[in-house]
mmCIF file of C-alpha atoms in Angstrom:
data_model
loop_
_atom_site.group_PDB
_atom_site.id
_atom_site.type_symbol
_atom_site.label_atom_id
_atom_site.label_comp_id
_atom_site.label_asym_id
_atom_site.label_seq_id
_atom_site.Cartn_x
_atom_site.Cartn_y
_atom_site.Cartn_z
ATOM 1 C CA GLN S 1 13.650 10.011 22.425
ATOM 2 C CA THR S 2 14.149 10.799 18.728
ATOM 3 C CA CYS S 3 11.774 11.168 16.012
ATOM 4 C CA GLY S 4 8.790 10.899 17.912
ATOM 5 C CA VAL S 5 10.326 7.112 19.071
ATOM 6 C CA ILE S 6 7.969 5.853 21.927
ATOM 7 C CA ALA S 7 8.753 2.774 21.161
ATOM 8 C CA MET S 8 11.332 0.554 20.315
ATOM 9 C CA GLU S 9 12.659 -2.671 20.447
ATOM 10 C CA SER S 10 14.938 -5.391 19.289
ATOM 11 C CA THR S 11 14.400 -8.472 20.280
ATOM 12 C CA GLY S 12 14.444 -10.582 17.116
ATOM 13 C CA ASN S 13 11.127 -10.454 15.392
ATOM 14 C CA PRO S 14 9.481 -8.508 15.290
ATOM 15 C CA VAL S 15 11.029 -4.603 15.744
ATOM 16 C CA ALA S 16 8.448 -2.297 16.985
ATOM 17 C CA TYR S 17 7.946 1.650 16.479
ATOM 18 C CA GLY S 18 6.064 4.453 17.500
ATOM 19 C CA LEU S 19 5.266 8.051 16.725
ATOM 20 C CA ASN S 20 3.762 10.753 19.538
ATOM 21 C CA TYR S 21 0.772 10.817 17.745
ATOM 22 C CA GLN S 22 -2.764 7.901 15.978
ATOM 23 C CA SER S 23 -1.952 7.256 12.297
ATOM 24 C CA ARG S 24 -3.914 5.669 9.485
ATOM 25 C CA CYS S 25 -0.747 5.395 6.636
ATOM 26 C CA MET S 26 2.472 4.099 5.607
ATOM 27 C CA THR S 27 3.597 3.527 3.000
ATOM 28 C CA SER S 28 6.634 0.883 1.343
ATOM 29 C CA ARG S 29 9.627 3.511 -0.214
ATOM 30 C CA VAL S 30 10.243 0.367 -2.863
ATOM 31 C CA ALA S 31 11.959 3.187 -5.154
ATOM 32 C CA GLU S 32 14.885 3.045 -2.770
ATOM 33 C CA ARG S 33 15.584 -0.695 -3.531
ATOM 34 C CA ASP S 34 18.420 -1.585 -1.404
ATOM 35 C CA PHE S 35 17.275 -0.180 1.821
ATOM 36 C CA HIS S 36 13.976 -1.643 4.171
ATOM 37 C CA GLN S 37 12.532 1.926 4.180
ATOM 38 C CA PHE S 38 8.682 2.660 5.036
ATOM 39 C CA LEU S 39 7.233 6.482 4.915
ATOM 40 C CA VAL S 40 4.385 6.779 7.971
ATOM 41 C CA GLY S 41 1.873 10.064 7.872
ATOM 42 C CA THR S 42 0.187 10.884 11.477
ATOM 43 C CA HIS S 43 -3.205 11.647 12.162
ATOM 44 C CA SER S 44 -3.759 14.031 15.085
ATOM 45 C CA LEU S 45 -6.191 17.100 15.330
ATOM 46 C CA LYS S 46 -3.294 19.341 15.503
ATOM 47 C CA GLU S 47 -2.584 21.871 12.884
ATOM 48 C CA LYS S 48 0.705 20.225 12.288
ATOM 49 C CA ASN S 49 1.160 16.929 11.681
ATOM 50 C CA GLU S 50 4.602 14.468 10.466
ATOM 51 C CA VAL S 51 5.736 12.141 7.954
ATOM 52 C CA HIS S 52 8.734 9.716 9.744
ATOM 53 C CA VAL S 53 10.918 7.508 7.357
ATOM 54 C CA ILE S 54 12.176 4.405 9.184
ATOM 55 C CA ASP S 55 14.790 2.295 7.644
ATOM 56 C CA TYR S 56 14.706 -1.082 9.182
ATOM 57 C CA LYS S 57 18.581 -2.878 9.781
ATOM 58 C CA GLU S 58 18.153 -6.668 7.906
ATOM 59 C CA GLU S 59 21.194 -7.565 9.502
ATOM 60 C CA THR S 60 20.882 -6.130 13.327
ATOM 61 C CA GLU S 61 17.538 -6.140 13.857
ATOM 62 C CA ARG S 62 16.905 -2.410 14.545
ATOM 63 C CA VAL S 63 14.872 0.159 13.388
ATOM 64 C CA GLU S 64 16.169 3.621 12.984
ATOM 65 C CA CYS S 65 14.409 7.328 11.967
ATOM 66 C CA LEU S 66 16.207 8.844 9.639
ATOM 67 C CA GLY S 67 13.792 11.966 9.251
ATOM 68 C CA VAL S 68 10.816 13.233 10.536
ATOM 69 C CA TYR S 69 8.751 16.473 8.375
ATOM 70 C CA THR S 70 6.109 18.382 9.035
ATOM 71 C CA HIS S 71 2.820 17.816 6.963
ATOM 72 C CA PRO S 72 0.098 20.021 7.203
ATOM 73 C CA GLY S 73 -3.922 18.837 7.657
ATOM 74 C CA GLU S 74 -3.955 15.290 9.081
ATOM 75 C CA ILE S 75 -2.966 12.896 6.806
ATOM 76 C CA TRP S 76 -5.718 10.364 5.325
ATOM 77 C CA GLN S 77 -4.012 8.448 2.141
ATOM 78 C CA LEU S 78 0.410 8.234 1.682
ATOM 79 C CA GLN S 79 1.669 7.006 -0.846
ATOM 80 C CA ALA S 80 5.769 6.944 -2.400
ATOM 81 C CA SER S 81 6.580 7.062 -5.790
ATOM 82 C CA SER S 82 7.652 3.593 -7.320
ATOM 83 C CA CYS S 83 10.720 5.294 -9.302
ATOM 84 C CA LYS S 84 11.836 8.146 -7.844
ATOM 85 C CA LYS S 85 12.953 8.206 -4.546
ATOM 86 C CA ASP S 86 12.547 11.514 -3.467
ATOM 87 C CA LEU S 87 8.840 12.128 -4.387
ATOM 88 C CA PHE S 88 5.366 10.913 -2.286
ATOM 89 C CA ALA S 89 1.534 12.220 -2.956
ATOM 90 C CA THR S 90 -0.068 12.475 0.102
ATOM 91 C CA ALA S 91 -4.269 13.083 0.847
ATOM 92 C CA TYR S 92 -5.206 15.397 3.744
ATOM 93 C CA THR S 93 -7.471 17.660 5.589
ATOM 94 C CA ASP S 94 -7.056 21.352 7.022
ATOM 95 C CA ALA S 95 -9.023 24.449 7.224
ATOM 96 C CA LYS S 96 -10.208 24.557 3.548
ATOM 97 C CA GLY S 97 -11.315 20.620 3.932
ATOM 98 C CA TRP S 98 -9.350 17.520 1.436
ATOM 99 C CA GLN S 99 -6.193 18.477 -0.086
ATOM 100 C CA CYS S 100 -4.041 16.496 -2.217
ATOM 101 C CA SER S 101 -0.207 17.258 -2.695
ATOM 102 C CA LEU S 102 3.007 15.564 -4.248
ATOM 103 C CA TRP S 103 5.834 16.515 -1.813
ATOM 104 C CA LYS S 104 10.206 16.011 -2.014
ATOM 105 C CA PHE S 105 11.792 15.649 0.481
ATOM 106 C CA ALA S 106 14.104 18.533 1.425
ATOM 107 C CA ALA S 107 17.279 18.732 0.444
ATOM 108 C CA GLY S 108 19.924 16.417 2.981
ATOM 109 C CA MET S 109 17.454 12.891 3.068
ATOM 110 C CA GLU S 110 19.462 10.833 1.636
ATOM 111 C CA GLY S 111 18.121 7.469 1.099
ATOM 112 C CA SER S 112 21.128 5.307 2.939
ATOM 113 C CA GLY S 113 22.288 7.840 5.735
ATOM 114 C CA GLY S 114 18.998 9.833 6.304
ATOM 115 C CA VAL S 115 19.610 13.248 7.112
ATOM 116 C CA GLU S 116 22.203 15.500 6.599
ATOM 117 C CA ASP S 117 25.369 16.469 9.832
ATOM 118 C CA SER S 118 23.921 20.065 10.742
ATOM 119 C CA GLN S 119 20.492 18.691 11.513
ATOM 120 C CA THR S 120 19.536 16.549 14.129
ATOM 121 C CA LEU S 121 17.153 13.828 14.463
ATOM 122 C CA ASP S 122 15.419 16.128 17.260
ATOM 123 C CA ASN S 123 14.666 18.746 14.974
ATOM 124 C CA VAL S 124 11.236 19.042 12.653
ATOM 125 C CA LEU S 125 12.813 18.936 9.328
ATOM 126 C CA CYS S 126 10.424 20.442 6.696
ATOM 127 C CA LEU S 127 8.908 19.175 3.042
ATOM 128 C CA ASP S 128 9.115 21.118 -0.523
ATOM 129 C CA LYS S 129 5.386 21.271 -2.196
ATOM 130 C CA VAL S 130 5.981 20.032 -5.728
ATOM 131 C CA CYS S 131 2.585 20.797 -6.473
ATOM 132 C CA ASP S 132 -1.562 20.482 -6.237
ATOM 133 C CA LEU S 133 -3.722 17.928 -7.291
ATOM 134 C CA PRO S 134 -6.530 20.555 -7.528
ATOM 135 C CA GLY S 135 -10.365 19.827 -8.169
ATOM 136 C CA HIS S 136 -11.702 17.221 -4.709
ATOM 137 C CA VAL S 137 -14.442 18.270 -3.235
ATOM 138 C CA GLY S 138 -15.326 15.226 -0.922
ATOM 139 C CA PRO S 139 -12.986 12.720 1.046
ATOM 140 C CA ILE S 140 -9.669 10.899 -0.927
ATOM 141 C CA ASN S 141 -10.536 7.320 -0.359
ATOM 142 C CA THR S 142 -7.530 5.841 -2.578
ATOM 143 C CA MET S 143 -4.341 6.839 -4.635
ATOM 144 C CA ARG S 144 -2.443 4.378 -6.507
ATOM 145 C CA TRP S 145 1.056 4.977 -8.066
ATOM 146 C CA SER S 146 1.357 2.645 -11.823
ATOM 147 C CA ILE S 147 4.052 0.235 -10.750
ATOM 148 C CA THR S 148 7.715 0.733 -12.065
ATOM 149 C CA GLU S 149 9.935 -2.089 -12.239
ATOM 150 C CA GLU S 150 13.950 -1.684 -12.145
ATOM 151 C CA GLY S 151 15.363 -0.014 -15.246
ATOM 152 C CA GLU S 152 11.787 1.310 -16.336
ATOM 153 C CA GLU S 153 12.167 4.606 -15.489
ATOM 154 C CA SER S 154 11.668 6.556 -18.184
ATOM 155 C CA LYS S 155 8.460 4.863 -19.016
ATOM 156 C CA GLY S 156 7.181 7.596 -16.744
ATOM 157 C CA GLU S 157 4.505 7.400 -13.399
ATOM 158 C CA SER S 158 1.072 7.759 -12.877
ATOM 159 C CA LEU S 159 -1.338 8.956 -9.696
ATOM 160 C CA VAL S 160 -4.510 7.836 -9.509
ATOM 161 C CA THR S 161 -6.507 9.278 -7.038
ATOM 162 C CA LEU S 162 -10.638 8.385 -6.127
ATOM 163 C CA ASP S 163 -13.236 10.858 -3.793
ATOM 164 C CA ASP S 164 -16.740 9.180 -3.798
ATOM 165 C CA LYS S 165 -18.173 9.830 -7.554
ATOM 166 C CA HIS S 166 -14.553 10.406 -9.387
ATOM 167 C CA ILE S 167 -11.168 8.855 -10.337
ATOM 168 C CA ARG S 168 -8.265 10.602 -11.897
ATOM 169 C CA TRP S 169 -6.214 10.336 -13.717
ATOM 170 C CA TRP S 170 -2.734 12.255 -13.453
ATOM 171 C CA PRO S 171 0.248 11.475 -15.459
ATOM 172 C CA ILE S 172 3.937 12.690 -13.801
ATOM 173 C CA ASN S 173 4.986 14.286 -16.747
ATOM 174 C CA GLN S 174 9.664 15.879 -15.986
ATOM 175 C CA GLY S 175 7.853 15.640 -12.563
ATOM 176 C CA THR S 176 4.886 17.587 -12.915
ATOM 177 C CA PRO S 177 1.280 16.220 -12.642
ATOM 178 C CA GLU S 178 -1.259 16.174 -15.715
ATOM 179 C CA LEU S 179 -4.344 15.748 -14.883
ATOM 180 C CA LYS S 180 -5.347 14.019 -18.558
ATOM 181 C CA ASN S 181 -8.591 11.997 -17.277
ATOM 182 C CA THR S 182 -11.684 11.944 -15.119
ATOM 183 C CA VAL S 183 -14.256 8.855 -15.102
ATOM 184 C CA LYS S 184 -17.299 10.252 -13.592
ATOM 185 C CA SER S 185 -20.375 7.561 -14.438
ATOM 186 C CA PRO S 186 -23.683 6.838 -13.139
ATOM 187 C CA GLU S 187 -21.837 3.357 -12.493
ATOM 188 C CA VAL S 188 -19.866 5.594 -10.200
ATOM 189 C CA SER S 189 -20.320 6.233 -6.813
ATOM 190 C CA GLY S 190 -19.288 5.082 -3.535
ATOM 191 C CA LEU S 191 -15.782 4.838 -4.517
ATOM 192 C CA SER S 192 -13.610 3.042 -1.934
ATOM 193 C CA ALA S 193 -10.568 1.278 -3.415
ATOM 194 C CA GLY S 194 -8.337 1.291 -6.718
ATOM 195 C CA CYS S 195 -5.035 -0.595 -8.219
ATOM 196 C CA PHE S 196 -3.434 0.283 -11.728
ATOM 197 C CA ASP S 197 -2.927 -3.191 -13.126
ATOM 198 C CA PRO S 198 0.908 -3.783 -13.881
ATOM 199 C CA HIS S 199 0.218 -6.384 -16.681
ATOM 200 C CA HIS S 200 -1.783 -3.927 -19.201
ATOM 201 C CA ASP S 201 -0.398 0.219 -19.079
ATOM 202 C CA LEU S 202 -2.983 2.815 -18.263
ATOM 203 C CA ALA S 203 -5.888 -0.258 -16.718
ATOM 204 C CA PHE S 204 -6.949 0.411 -14.042
ATOM 205 C CA ILE S 205 -10.029 -1.292 -10.730
ATOM 206 C CA ALA S 206 -11.586 -0.085 -8.586
ATOM 207 C CA ALA S 207 -14.003 -0.620 -6.356
ATOM 208 C CA ALA S 208 -17.492 1.288 -5.395
ATOM 209 C CA GLU S 209 -19.524 -0.040 -2.208
ATOM 210 C CA SER S 210 -19.942 -3.850 -2.929
ATOM 211 C CA ASP S 211 -18.709 -3.508 -6.476
ATOM 212 C CA ILE S 212 -15.777 -3.920 -8.517
ATOM 213 C CA SER S 213 -14.835 -2.759 -11.982
ATOM 214 C CA SER S 214 -12.276 -2.350 -15.320
ATOM 215 C CA TRP S 215 -11.367 0.203 -16.327
ATOM 216 C CA ASP S 216 -8.868 1.752 -19.322
ATOM 217 C CA PHE S 217 -8.132 5.321 -19.330
ATOM 218 C CA ARG S 218 -6.785 5.147 -23.018
ATOM 219 C CA SER S 219 -10.764 5.231 -23.827
ATOM 220 C CA MET S 220 -11.934 7.929 -22.130
ATOM 221 C CA GLY S 221 -15.187 6.277 -21.238
ATOM 222 C CA THR S 222 -17.162 6.653 -18.662
ATOM 223 C CA LYS S 223 -18.436 2.688 -19.108
ATOM 224 C CA ALA S 224 -16.174 -0.099 -16.764
ATOM 225 C CA GLN S 225 -14.807 -2.630 -19.269
ATOM 226 C CA ILE S 226 -15.437 -5.926 -16.903
ATOM 227 C CA SER S 227 -17.974 -5.008 -13.598
ATOM 228 C CA ILE S 228 -18.578 -7.551 -10.711
ATOM 229 C CA SER S 229 -21.603 -7.232 -9.326
ATOM 230 C CA SER S 230 -22.001 -7.514 -5.030
ATOM 231 C CA ALA S 231 -18.138 -8.880 -4.993
ATOM 232 C CA HIS S 232 -18.707 -8.564 -1.170
ATOM 233 C CA ARG S 233 -21.629 -8.562 1.115
ATOM 234 C CA GLY S 234 -20.887 -4.884 2.302
ATOM 235 C CA ARG S 235 -18.422 -2.262 1.239
ATOM 236 C CA VAL S 236 -15.234 -3.614 -0.801
ATOM 237 C CA LEU S 237 -11.846 -2.058 1.771
ATOM 238 C CA ASP S 238 -8.684 -2.350 -0.941
ATOM 239 C CA LEU S 239 -8.079 -4.107 -3.955
ATOM 240 C CA ASP S 240 -4.621 -5.387 -5.497
ATOM 241 C CA TYR S 241 -3.622 -7.002 -8.408
ATOM 242 C CA ASN S 242 -1.287 -10.468 -9.023
ATOM 243 C CA PRO S 243 2.394 -8.641 -10.280
ATOM 244 C CA ASN S 244 2.985 -12.363 -11.517
ATOM 245 C CA ARG S 245 -0.657 -13.236 -13.466
ATOM 246 C CA PRO S 246 -2.466 -11.079 -15.468
ATOM 247 C CA TYR S 247 -5.701 -10.778 -14.464
ATOM 248 C CA HIS S 248 -5.927 -12.272 -11.029
ATOM 249 C CA ILE S 249 -7.022 -9.750 -8.141
ATOM 250 C CA VAL S 250 -7.800 -10.193 -4.692
ATOM 251 C CA SER S 251 -10.505 -7.398 -2.526
ATOM 252 C CA ALA S 252 -11.354 -7.395 1.120
ATOM 253 C CA GLY S 253 -13.684 -6.097 2.119
ATOM 254 C CA GLU S 254 -16.131 -5.312 5.283
ATOM 255 C CA ASP S 255 -17.698 -9.387 4.896
ATOM 256 C CA MET S 256 -14.748 -10.023 7.267
ATOM 257 C CA VAL S 257 -13.392 -11.926 4.096
ATOM 258 C CA ALA S 258 -10.687 -11.543 1.213
ATOM 259 C CA LYS S 259 -11.406 -12.922 -2.087
ATOM 260 C CA PHE S 260 -9.452 -13.604 -5.464
ATOM 261 C CA TRP S 261 -11.003 -13.261 -8.698
ATOM 262 C CA ASP S 262 -9.649 -13.547 -12.857
ATOM 263 C CA LEU S 263 -11.398 -10.875 -14.426
ATOM 264 C CA ARG S 264 -12.382 -13.042 -17.238
ATOM 265 C CA LYS S 265 -14.562 -14.631 -14.857
ATOM 266 C CA PRO S 266 -16.281 -12.828 -12.748
ATOM 267 C CA ASN S 267 -19.558 -14.435 -12.378
ATOM 268 C CA ILE S 268 -17.125 -16.291 -9.393
ATOM 269 C CA ALA S 269 -14.513 -16.167 -6.821
ATOM 270 C CA LEU S 270 -11.335 -18.480 -6.964
ATOM 271 C CA ARG S 271 -10.841 -18.976 -3.504
ATOM 272 C CA GLN S 272 -12.407 -16.463 0.200
ATOM 273 C CA LEU S 273 -10.207 -16.613 2.979
ATOM 274 C CA GLY S 274 -11.591 -15.341 6.776
ATOM 275 C CA GLY S 275 -8.818 -15.358 9.474
ATOM 276 C CA HIS S 276 -10.710 -12.228 10.164
ATOM 277 C CA THR S 277 -13.091 -11.517 12.916
ATOM 278 C CA HIS S 278 -14.220 -7.783 11.764
ATOM 279 C CA TRP S 279 -13.574 -6.239 8.668
ATOM 280 C CA ILE S 280 -10.240 -6.370 6.528
ATOM 281 C CA TRP S 281 -9.209 -3.089 5.463
ATOM 282 C CA ARG S 282 -5.658 -4.004 3.454
ATOM 283 C CA ALA S 283 -5.017 -7.407 1.432
ATOM 284 C CA ARG S 284 -1.649 -7.116 -0.627
ATOM 285 C CA PHE S 285 0.534 -9.577 -2.604
ATOM 286 C CA ASN S 286 4.562 -9.769 -2.286
ATOM 287 C CA ARG S 287 5.966 -8.238 -5.114
ATOM 288 C CA TYR S 288 7.970 -11.514 -6.124
ATOM 289 C CA HIS S 289 6.087 -13.941 -4.986
ATOM 290 C CA ASP S 290 2.385 -14.218 -5.661
ATOM 291 C CA GLN S 291 2.008 -16.749 -2.891
ATOM 292 C CA LEU S 292 2.619 -14.840 0.191
ATOM 293 C CA LEU S 293 -0.536 -12.278 0.976
ATOM 294 C CA LEU S 294 -0.521 -9.918 4.090
ATOM 295 C CA THR S 295 -4.496 -9.014 5.047
ATOM 296 C CA SER S 296 -5.068 -6.861 7.972
ATOM 297 C CA GLY S 297 -8.280 -5.838 9.622
ATOM 298 C CA THR S 298 -10.063 -3.635 12.792
ATOM 299 C CA ASP S 299 -9.414 -6.640 14.639
ATOM 300 C CA SER S 300 -6.238 -5.483 15.129
ATOM 301 C CA THR S 301 -4.876 -8.497 13.314
ATOM 302 C CA VAL S 302 -2.594 -9.358 9.953
ATOM 303 C CA ASN S 303 -2.311 -12.608 8.704
ATOM 304 C CA LEU S 304 0.181 -14.193 6.750
ATOM 305 C CA TRP S 305 -0.856 -16.198 3.913
ATOM 306 C CA SER S 306 0.203 -18.717 1.237
ATOM 307 C CA ILE S 307 -2.520 -19.174 -1.023
ATOM 308 C CA VAL S 308 -0.577 -21.782 -3.983
ATOM 309 C CA SER S 309 -3.826 -22.480 -5.536
ATOM 310 C CA VAL S 310 -4.464 -18.849 -7.540
ATOM 311 C CA SER S 311 -0.425 -17.664 -7.910
ATOM 312 C CA SER S 312 1.718 -17.975 -10.166
ATOM 313 C CA ALA S 313 4.146 -20.226 -8.102
ATOM 314 C CA PRO S 314 4.414 -23.588 -11.012
ATOM 315 C CA VAL S 315 4.237 -27.668 -10.464
ATOM 316 C CA GLY S 316 6.349 -28.503 -7.908
ATOM 317 C CA GLU S 317 8.769 -25.039 -7.210
ATOM 318 C CA LEU S 318 6.878 -25.550 -3.188
ATOM 319 C CA GLU S 319 8.048 -28.825 -1.947
ATOM 320 C CA GLY S 320 10.974 -30.033 -4.213
ATOM 321 C CA GLY S 321 9.208 -31.886 -7.389
ATOM 322 C CA SER S 322 6.131 -32.818 -6.175
ATOM 323 C CA VAL S 323 3.487 -32.873 -8.294
ATOM 324 C CA GLU S 324 0.676 -31.436 -6.686
ATOM 325 C CA LYS S 325 1.315 -28.189 -5.626
ATOM 326 C CA GLU S 326 1.581 -27.483 -1.795
ATOM 327 C CA GLY S 327 -2.320 -26.823 0.372
ATOM 328 C CA ASP S 328 -2.708 -23.102 0.070
ATOM 329 C CA LYS S 329 -2.718 -21.608 4.443
ATOM 330 C CA LEU S 330 -2.245 -19.102 7.229
ATOM 331 C CA ILE S 331 1.283 -19.086 7.687
ATOM 332 C CA LYS S 332 0.934 -17.349 10.917
ATOM 333 C CA LYS S 333 -1.427 -14.914 12.632
ATOM 334 C CA TYR S 334 0.541 -11.741 14.338
ATOM 335 C CA GLU S 335 -1.446 -10.332 16.959
ATOM 336 C CA GLY S 336 0.865 -7.171 18.256
ATOM 337 C CA HIS S 337 -1.452 -4.752 17.590
ATOM 338 C CA ARG S 338 -3.398 -2.796 19.994
ATOM 339 C CA ASP S 339 -5.995 -1.203 17.828
ATOM 340 C CA SER S 340 -7.180 -1.127 14.187
ATOM 341 C CA VAL S 341 -4.155 -2.220 11.566
ATOM 342 C CA TYR S 342 -5.255 0.467 8.824
ATOM 343 C CA SER S 343 -2.261 -0.374 5.837
ATOM 344 C CA VAL S 344 0.091 -2.957 5.136
ATOM 345 C CA ALA S 345 3.636 -2.926 3.154
ATOM 346 C CA TRP S 346 6.033 -4.732 1.901
ATOM 347 C CA SER S 347 9.560 -3.427 1.722
ATOM 348 C CA SER S 348 11.253 -3.412 -1.521
ATOM 349 C CA ASP S 349 12.864 -6.979 -0.517
ATOM 350 C CA ALA S 350 10.785 -10.060 -1.077
ATOM 351 C CA TRP S 351 11.334 -11.132 2.832
ATOM 352 C CA VAL S 352 10.197 -8.057 4.883
ATOM 353 C CA PHE S 353 6.868 -6.222 5.592
ATOM 354 C CA ALA S 354 6.083 -3.588 7.854
ATOM 355 C CA SER S 355 1.847 -3.300 9.772
ATOM 356 C CA LEU S 356 0.512 -0.286 11.572
ATOM 357 C CA SER S 357 -2.297 -0.020 13.856
ATOM 358 C CA TYR S 358 -4.171 3.690 14.704
ATOM 359 C CA GLU S 359 -2.385 3.758 17.773
ATOM 360 C CA GLY S 360 0.758 4.847 16.172
ATOM 361 C CA THR S 361 2.518 1.717 16.515
ATOM 362 C CA VAL S 362 4.576 0.621 13.546
ATOM 363 C CA ILE S 363 5.705 -2.973 14.012
ATOM 364 C CA ILE S 364 8.547 -4.636 11.178
ATOM 365 C CA ASN S 365 8.752 -8.296 10.990
ATOM 366 C CA ASN S 366 10.722 -11.150 8.539
ATOM 367 C CA VAL S 367 8.524 -14.079 7.190
ATOM 368 C CA PRO S 368 9.437 -17.407 8.556
ATOM 369 C CA GLN S 369 12.455 -18.851 7.566
ATOM 370 C CA SER S 370 10.686 -22.470 6.696
ATOM 371 C CA GLU S 371 8.949 -20.260 4.467
ATOM 372 C CA LYS S 372 11.251 -18.844 2.575
ATOM 373 C CA TYR S 373 13.375 -21.610 2.267
ATOM 374 C CA LYS S 374 10.154 -24.030 1.067
ATOM 375 C CA ILE S 375 10.232 -21.391 -1.897
ATOM 376 C CA LEU S 376 13.561 -21.055 -2.426
ATOM 377 C CA LEU S 377 14.666 -24.467 -2.689
#
């Protein structure tokens, strides 16, 4: 047994990795652009929890543990920097209440090779705390990094944290965050999800109960720029921006549907997806091919969709010259989990993704070859 593995399979597709504790947060290590790597945080009542660094070898269809790091308290949120390989943020609870911190891997953690030879995988390693992000008094429901593409690292990055009534913007300057703005408005209560706009600097969308609003941190205002009232019947649980099509977002909620929106026309959703029998907890676009969408939920399933009708894919791309786009469809429903699937994440590659269920199982899959060829050819 190494790195807390309780289940590891290598029988083609999928590949599973198990933790010793329950878990509800996972993030892709997207700054490590040459490897399929994910960070997973445990959610145990024990005083000490863990952050696992796992690496998927596509050529051998194996998953390896690069290290297990001790972490205080139950980890509720975990997000890796999009441009710094060794930097990530967590939200967690300990004896003092809710905490939010930036961390770095201790010396010896390298993206491609794991821990140093002198550090065996049977040992739990230590994290270096960069700093705390103070001021949160209640549950931290979401944290998201700004999106930094390869070659844009000099622009710097920002982190946003959301508790019930506040949106806090933390620009990262020379590795240290500085709180620049806190949005607290009578319009904002019950914040549950949010996402940076990859097309417009310092623009951010947030969900509060069943509503969605758009904010600009430069204005320092307390009034949303765009609002979608009653976007879902029940709470909105996740938001994601289309990485290739400005103003287009997807939302997921307690009403078991995912909806696509054009923020310039917020009165009606462009498209609606079902496919789940309970809450949809995550909805995430593929960064390279935005017709590919992952949804997961508390019905223990993961759905991989091809939603061409609201994507940036040009006419004819998917059918080799056809005058019409291929219809939207559910590519595959994955039912390998035994508990609520609280997290899904695309790797830095276009075709590999991971899902995490509460019992502590990560399952790594590939987009089916047939769909891959339709997109590429």
